């Protein structure tokens, strides 16, 4: 007997598959924006560009350095965002799409508040703000890839 586990996420039903569609992901993003108006200014297409670049929409993606989920959130960044923004999360798994995207959006929000520049924000998402702002490290290829993917969802 095969059991299919159904989980209600953000108003839609997701089976136990690992890859989300861009439309399902867009729905989650818009739902988060509705719950957190301070995140509404972040272009949905940019968030989708990050997700395609980071994980290819694979909710179970994990990097060799320990980043997890759709937006490849590092556990330390996750904890920092929860503390900094006083976020209370019911599902604390970084593999949960809603949790992962929400924390990723708060991280983008924080980076943008520090830089006021989308290109620097994108690079800092990849290398860290200190590396970009203080050490002059760049992630141009990463930024260009995110921007190319972003344009697919405009």
PDB file of C-alpha atoms in Angstrom:
ATOM      1  CA  UNK A   1       0.000   0.000   0.000  1.00  0.00           C
ATOM      2  CA  UNK A   2       1.382   3.404  -0.976  1.00  0.00           C
ATOM      3  CA  UNK A   3       0.540   6.416   1.140  1.00  0.00           C
ATOM      4  CA  UNK A   4       0.625   9.903  -0.333  1.00  0.00           C
ATOM      5  CA  UNK A   5       1.071  12.493   2.358  1.00  0.00           C
ATOM      6  CA  UNK A   6      -0.766  15.730   1.647  1.00  0.00           C
ATOM      7  CA  UNK A   7       0.257  18.904   3.388  1.00  0.00           C
ATOM      8  CA  UNK A   8      -1.654  22.161   3.234  1.00  0.00           C
ATOM      9  CA  UNK A   9       0.793  24.966   2.506  1.00  0.00           C
ATOM     10  CA  UNK A  10      -0.187  28.547   1.836  1.00  0.00           C
ATOM     11  CA  UNK A  11      -3.660  27.633   0.639  1.00  0.00           C
ATOM     12  CA  UNK A  12      -2.748  24.857  -1.807  1.00  0.00           C
ATOM     13  CA  UNK A  13      -2.175  21.161  -1.446  1.00  0.00           C
ATOM     14  CA  UNK A  14       1.300  19.846  -2.125  1.00  0.00           C
ATOM     15  CA  UNK A  15       2.148  16.174  -2.474  1.00  0.00           C
ATOM     16  CA  UNK A  16       5.416  14.775  -1.192  1.00  0.00           C
ATOM     17  CA  UNK A  17       7.265  15.638  -4.413  1.00  0.00           C
ATOM     18  CA  UNK A  18      10.503  17.601  -4.174  1.00  0.00           C
ATOM     19  CA  UNK A  19      10.177  20.172  -6.962  1.00  0.00           C
ATOM     20  CA  UNK A  20       7.708  23.058  -6.793  1.00  0.00           C
ATOM     21  CA  UNK A  21       6.458  24.779  -9.915  1.00  0.00           C
ATOM     22  CA  UNK A  22       7.118  28.480 -10.383  1.00  0.00           C
ATOM     23  CA  UNK A  23       3.380  29.109 -10.041  1.00  0.00           C
ATOM     24  CA  UNK A  24       3.138  27.274  -6.719  1.00  0.00           C
ATOM     25  CA  UNK A  25       6.178  29.193  -5.519  1.00  0.00           C
ATOM     26  CA  UNK A  26       4.713  32.497  -6.733  1.00  0.00           C
ATOM     27  CA  UNK A  27       1.572  31.762  -4.729  1.00  0.00           C
ATOM     28  CA  UNK A  28       3.629  31.214  -1.559  1.00  0.00           C
ATOM     29  CA  UNK A  29       5.557  34.455  -2.161  1.00  0.00           C
ATOM     30  CA  UNK A  30       2.386  36.490  -2.657  1.00  0.00           C
ATOM     31  CA  UNK A  31       0.846  34.927   0.459  1.00  0.00           C
ATOM     32  CA  UNK A  32       3.923  35.904   2.499  1.00  0.00           C
ATOM     33  CA  UNK A  33       3.791  39.440   1.096  1.00  0.00           C
ATOM     34  CA  UNK A  34       0.154  39.645   2.199  1.00  0.00           C
ATOM     35  CA  UNK A  35       1.115  38.609   5.721  1.00  0.00           C
ATOM     36  CA  UNK A  36       4.251  40.788   5.908  1.00  0.00           C
ATOM     37  CA  UNK A  37       3.632  44.096   4.079  1.00  0.00           C
ATOM     38  CA  UNK A  38       7.213  45.211   4.771  1.00  0.00           C
ATOM     39  CA  UNK A  39       8.315  42.586   2.228  1.00  0.00           C
ATOM     40  CA  UNK A  40       5.865  43.610  -0.517  1.00  0.00           C
ATOM     41  CA  UNK A  41       8.391  45.833  -2.347  1.00  0.00           C
ATOM     42  CA  UNK A  42      10.681  42.888  -3.148  1.00  0.00           C
ATOM     43  CA  UNK A  43       9.925  41.908  -6.751  1.00  0.00           C
ATOM     44  CA  UNK A  44       8.358  38.463  -6.936  1.00  0.00           C
ATOM     45  CA  UNK A  45      10.313  37.834 -10.127  1.00  0.00           C
ATOM     46  CA  UNK A  46      13.566  38.511  -8.242  1.00  0.00           C
ATOM     47  CA  UNK A  47      12.661  36.035  -5.494  1.00  0.00           C
ATOM     48  CA  UNK A  48      11.837  33.435  -8.163  1.00  0.00           C
ATOM     49  CA  UNK A  49      15.204  34.221  -9.782  1.00  0.00           C
ATOM     50  CA  UNK A  50      16.965  33.556  -6.476  1.00  0.00           C
ATOM     51  CA  UNK A  51      15.081  30.278  -5.997  1.00  0.00           C
ATOM     52  CA  UNK A  52      15.794  28.992  -9.500  1.00  0.00           C
ATOM     53  CA  UNK A  53      19.478  29.900  -9.105  1.00  0.00           C
ATOM     54  CA  UNK A  54      19.858  28.523  -5.590  1.00  0.00           C
ATOM     55  CA  UNK A  55      17.877  25.276  -5.747  1.00  0.00           C
ATOM     56  CA  UNK A  56      16.109  24.856  -9.070  1.00  0.00           C
ATOM     57  CA  UNK A  57      12.844  24.814  -7.051  1.00  0.00           C
ATOM     58  CA  UNK A  58      13.961  21.682  -5.161  1.00  0.00           C
ATOM     59  CA  UNK A  59      12.567  21.950  -1.631  1.00  0.00           C
ATOM     60  CA  UNK A  60      15.078  19.382  -0.348  1.00  0.00           C
ATOM     61  CA  UNK A  61      18.193  21.013  -1.790  1.00  0.00           C
ATOM     62  CA  UNK A  62      21.215  21.070   0.507  1.00  0.00           C
ATOM     63  CA  UNK A  63      24.625  22.534  -0.266  1.00  0.00           C
ATOM     64  CA  UNK A  64      27.998  21.190   0.817  1.00  0.00           C
ATOM     65  CA  UNK A  65      28.274  24.116   3.286  1.00  0.00           C
ATOM     66  CA  UNK A  66      24.913  23.340   4.895  1.00  0.00           C
ATOM     67  CA  UNK A  67      22.531  25.775   3.183  1.00  0.00           C
ATOM     68  CA  UNK A  68      19.036  24.286   2.967  1.00  0.00           C
ATOM     69  CA  UNK A  69      15.833  24.439   0.984  1.00  0.00           C
ATOM     70  CA  UNK A  70      14.530  26.515  -1.883  1.00  0.00           C
ATOM     71  CA  UNK A  71      16.493  29.665  -1.080  1.00  0.00           C
ATOM     72  CA  UNK A  72      19.501  27.811   0.362  1.00  0.00           C
ATOM     73  CA  UNK A  73      19.285  29.395   3.803  1.00  0.00           C
ATOM     74  CA  UNK A  74      22.201  28.859   6.167  1.00  0.00           C
ATOM     75  CA  UNK A  75      21.123  27.884   9.700  1.00  0.00           C
ATOM     76  CA  UNK A  76      22.954  30.906  11.196  1.00  0.00           C
ATOM     77  CA  UNK A  77      21.185  33.314   8.820  1.00  0.00           C
ATOM     78  CA  UNK A  78      17.894  31.632   9.721  1.00  0.00           C
ATOM     79  CA  UNK A  79      18.485  32.165  13.438  1.00  0.00           C
ATOM     80  CA  UNK A  80      19.682  35.749  12.881  1.00  0.00           C
ATOM     81  CA  UNK A  81      16.546  36.672  10.914  1.00  0.00           C
ATOM     82  CA  UNK A  82      14.222  35.122  13.500  1.00  0.00           C
ATOM     83  CA  UNK A  83      15.895  37.084  16.291  1.00  0.00           C
ATOM     84  CA  UNK A  84      16.346  40.360  14.407  1.00  0.00           C
ATOM     85  CA  UNK A  85      12.753  40.541  13.147  1.00  0.00           C
ATOM     86  CA  UNK A  86      11.162  38.743  16.134  1.00  0.00           C
ATOM     87  CA  UNK A  87       9.570  36.184  13.822  1.00  0.00           C
ATOM     88  CA  UNK A  88       7.613  33.334  15.361  1.00  0.00           C
ATOM     89  CA  UNK A  89       7.495  30.281  13.109  1.00  0.00           C
ATOM     90  CA  UNK A  90       5.305  27.229  13.593  1.00  0.00           C
ATOM     91  CA  UNK A  91       7.220  24.957  11.216  1.00  0.00           C
ATOM     92  CA  UNK A  92      10.902  25.521  11.949  1.00  0.00           C
ATOM     93  CA  UNK A  93      12.230  23.235   9.199  1.00  0.00           C
ATOM     94  CA  UNK A  94      14.310  25.026   6.573  1.00  0.00           C
ATOM     95  CA  UNK A  95      12.978  22.427   4.143  1.00  0.00           C
ATOM     96  CA  UNK A  96       9.440  23.761   4.611  1.00  0.00           C
ATOM     97  CA  UNK A  97       8.815  25.944   1.518  1.00  0.00           C
ATOM     98  CA  UNK A  98       6.866  28.653   3.345  1.00  0.00           C
ATOM     99  CA  UNK A  99       9.404  28.931   6.174  1.00  0.00           C
ATOM    100  CA  UNK A 100      12.351  28.896   3.786  1.00  0.00           C
ATOM    101  CA  UNK A 101      10.969  31.511   1.421  1.00  0.00           C
ATOM    102  CA  UNK A 102       9.813  33.756   4.265  1.00  0.00           C
ATOM    103  CA  UNK A 103      13.228  33.711   5.946  1.00  0.00           C
ATOM    104  CA  UNK A 104      14.911  34.236   2.571  1.00  0.00           C
ATOM    105  CA  UNK A 105      12.683  37.241   1.910  1.00  0.00           C
ATOM    106  CA  UNK A 106      13.501  38.736   5.304  1.00  0.00           C
ATOM    107  CA  UNK A 107      17.191  38.206   4.566  1.00  0.00           C
ATOM    108  CA  UNK A 108      16.824  39.975   1.201  1.00  0.00           C
ATOM    109  CA  UNK A 109      14.915  42.752   2.982  1.00  0.00           C
ATOM    110  CA  UNK A 110      17.720  43.132   5.522  1.00  0.00           C
ATOM    111  CA  UNK A 111      20.440  43.143   2.852  1.00  0.00           C
ATOM    112  CA  UNK A 112      18.578  45.715   0.767  1.00  0.00           C
ATOM    113  CA  UNK A 113      18.064  47.921   3.829  1.00  0.00           C
ATOM    114  CA  UNK A 114      21.855  47.920   4.244  1.00  0.00           C
ATOM    115  CA  UNK A 115      22.758  48.514   0.584  1.00  0.00           C
ATOM    116  CA  UNK A 116      19.806  50.222  -1.153  1.00  0.00           C
ATOM    117  CA  UNK A 117      21.067  48.580  -4.337  1.00  0.00           C
ATOM    118  CA  UNK A 118      19.573  45.426  -5.843  1.00  0.00           C
ATOM    119  CA  UNK A 119      22.766  44.309  -7.599  1.00  0.00           C
ATOM    120  CA  UNK A 120      24.812  44.574  -4.410  1.00  0.00           C
ATOM    121  CA  UNK A 121      22.000  42.863  -2.473  1.00  0.00           C
ATOM    122  CA  UNK A 122      22.050  39.937  -4.915  1.00  0.00           C
ATOM    123  CA  UNK A 123      25.828  39.587  -4.653  1.00  0.00           C
ATOM    124  CA  UNK A 124      25.704  39.853  -0.850  1.00  0.00           C
ATOM    125  CA  UNK A 125      23.072  37.103  -0.738  1.00  0.00           C
ATOM    126  CA  UNK A 126      25.693  34.842  -2.284  1.00  0.00           C
ATOM    127  CA  UNK A 127      28.920  35.957  -0.612  1.00  0.00           C
ATOM    128  CA  UNK A 128      27.796  37.809   2.498  1.00  0.00           C
ATOM    129  CA  UNK A 129      27.400  41.533   3.082  1.00  0.00           C
ATOM    130  CA  UNK A 130      30.793  41.950   4.742  1.00  0.00           C
ATOM    131  CA  UNK A 131      32.559  40.335   1.777  1.00  0.00           C
ATOM    132  CA  UNK A 132      30.855  42.622  -0.740  1.00  0.00           C
ATOM    133  CA  UNK A 133      30.732  45.889   1.173  1.00  0.00           C
ATOM    134  CA  UNK A 134      33.915  45.792   3.217  1.00  0.00           C
ATOM    135  CA  UNK A 135      36.249  43.469   1.334  1.00  0.00           C
ATOM    136  CA  UNK A 136      35.233  44.417  -2.198  1.00  0.00           C
ATOM    137  CA  UNK A 137      34.487  40.828  -3.169  1.00  0.00           C
ATOM    138  CA  UNK A 138      32.097  40.506  -6.072  1.00  0.00           C
ATOM    139  CA  UNK A 139      29.757  37.821  -7.306  1.00  0.00           C
ATOM    140  CA  UNK A 140      29.044  39.230 -10.753  1.00  0.00           C
ATOM    141  CA  UNK A 141      28.430  35.865 -12.425  1.00  0.00           C
ATOM    142  CA  UNK A 142      26.003  34.892  -9.655  1.00  0.00           C
ATOM    143  CA  UNK A 143      24.215  38.252  -9.952  1.00  0.00           C
ATOM    144  CA  UNK A 144      23.924  37.885 -13.726  1.00  0.00           C
ATOM    145  CA  UNK A 145      22.489  34.379 -13.338  1.00  0.00           C
ATOM    146  CA  UNK A 146      19.884  35.547 -10.806  1.00  0.00           C
ATOM    147  CA  UNK A 147      18.976  38.465 -13.103  1.00  0.00           C
ATOM    148  CA  UNK A 148      18.626  36.125 -16.121  1.00  0.00           C
ATOM    149  CA  UNK A 149      16.323  33.859 -14.133  1.00  0.00           C
ATOM    150  CA  UNK A 150      14.424  36.870 -12.776  1.00  0.00           C
ATOM    151  CA  UNK A 151      13.661  37.951 -16.342  1.00  0.00           C
ATOM    152  CA  UNK A 152      11.978  34.576 -16.973  1.00  0.00           C
ATOM    153  CA  UNK A 153       9.318  35.476 -14.389  1.00  0.00           C
ATOM    154  CA  UNK A 154       8.621  39.153 -15.096  1.00  0.00           C
TER     155      UNK A 154
END
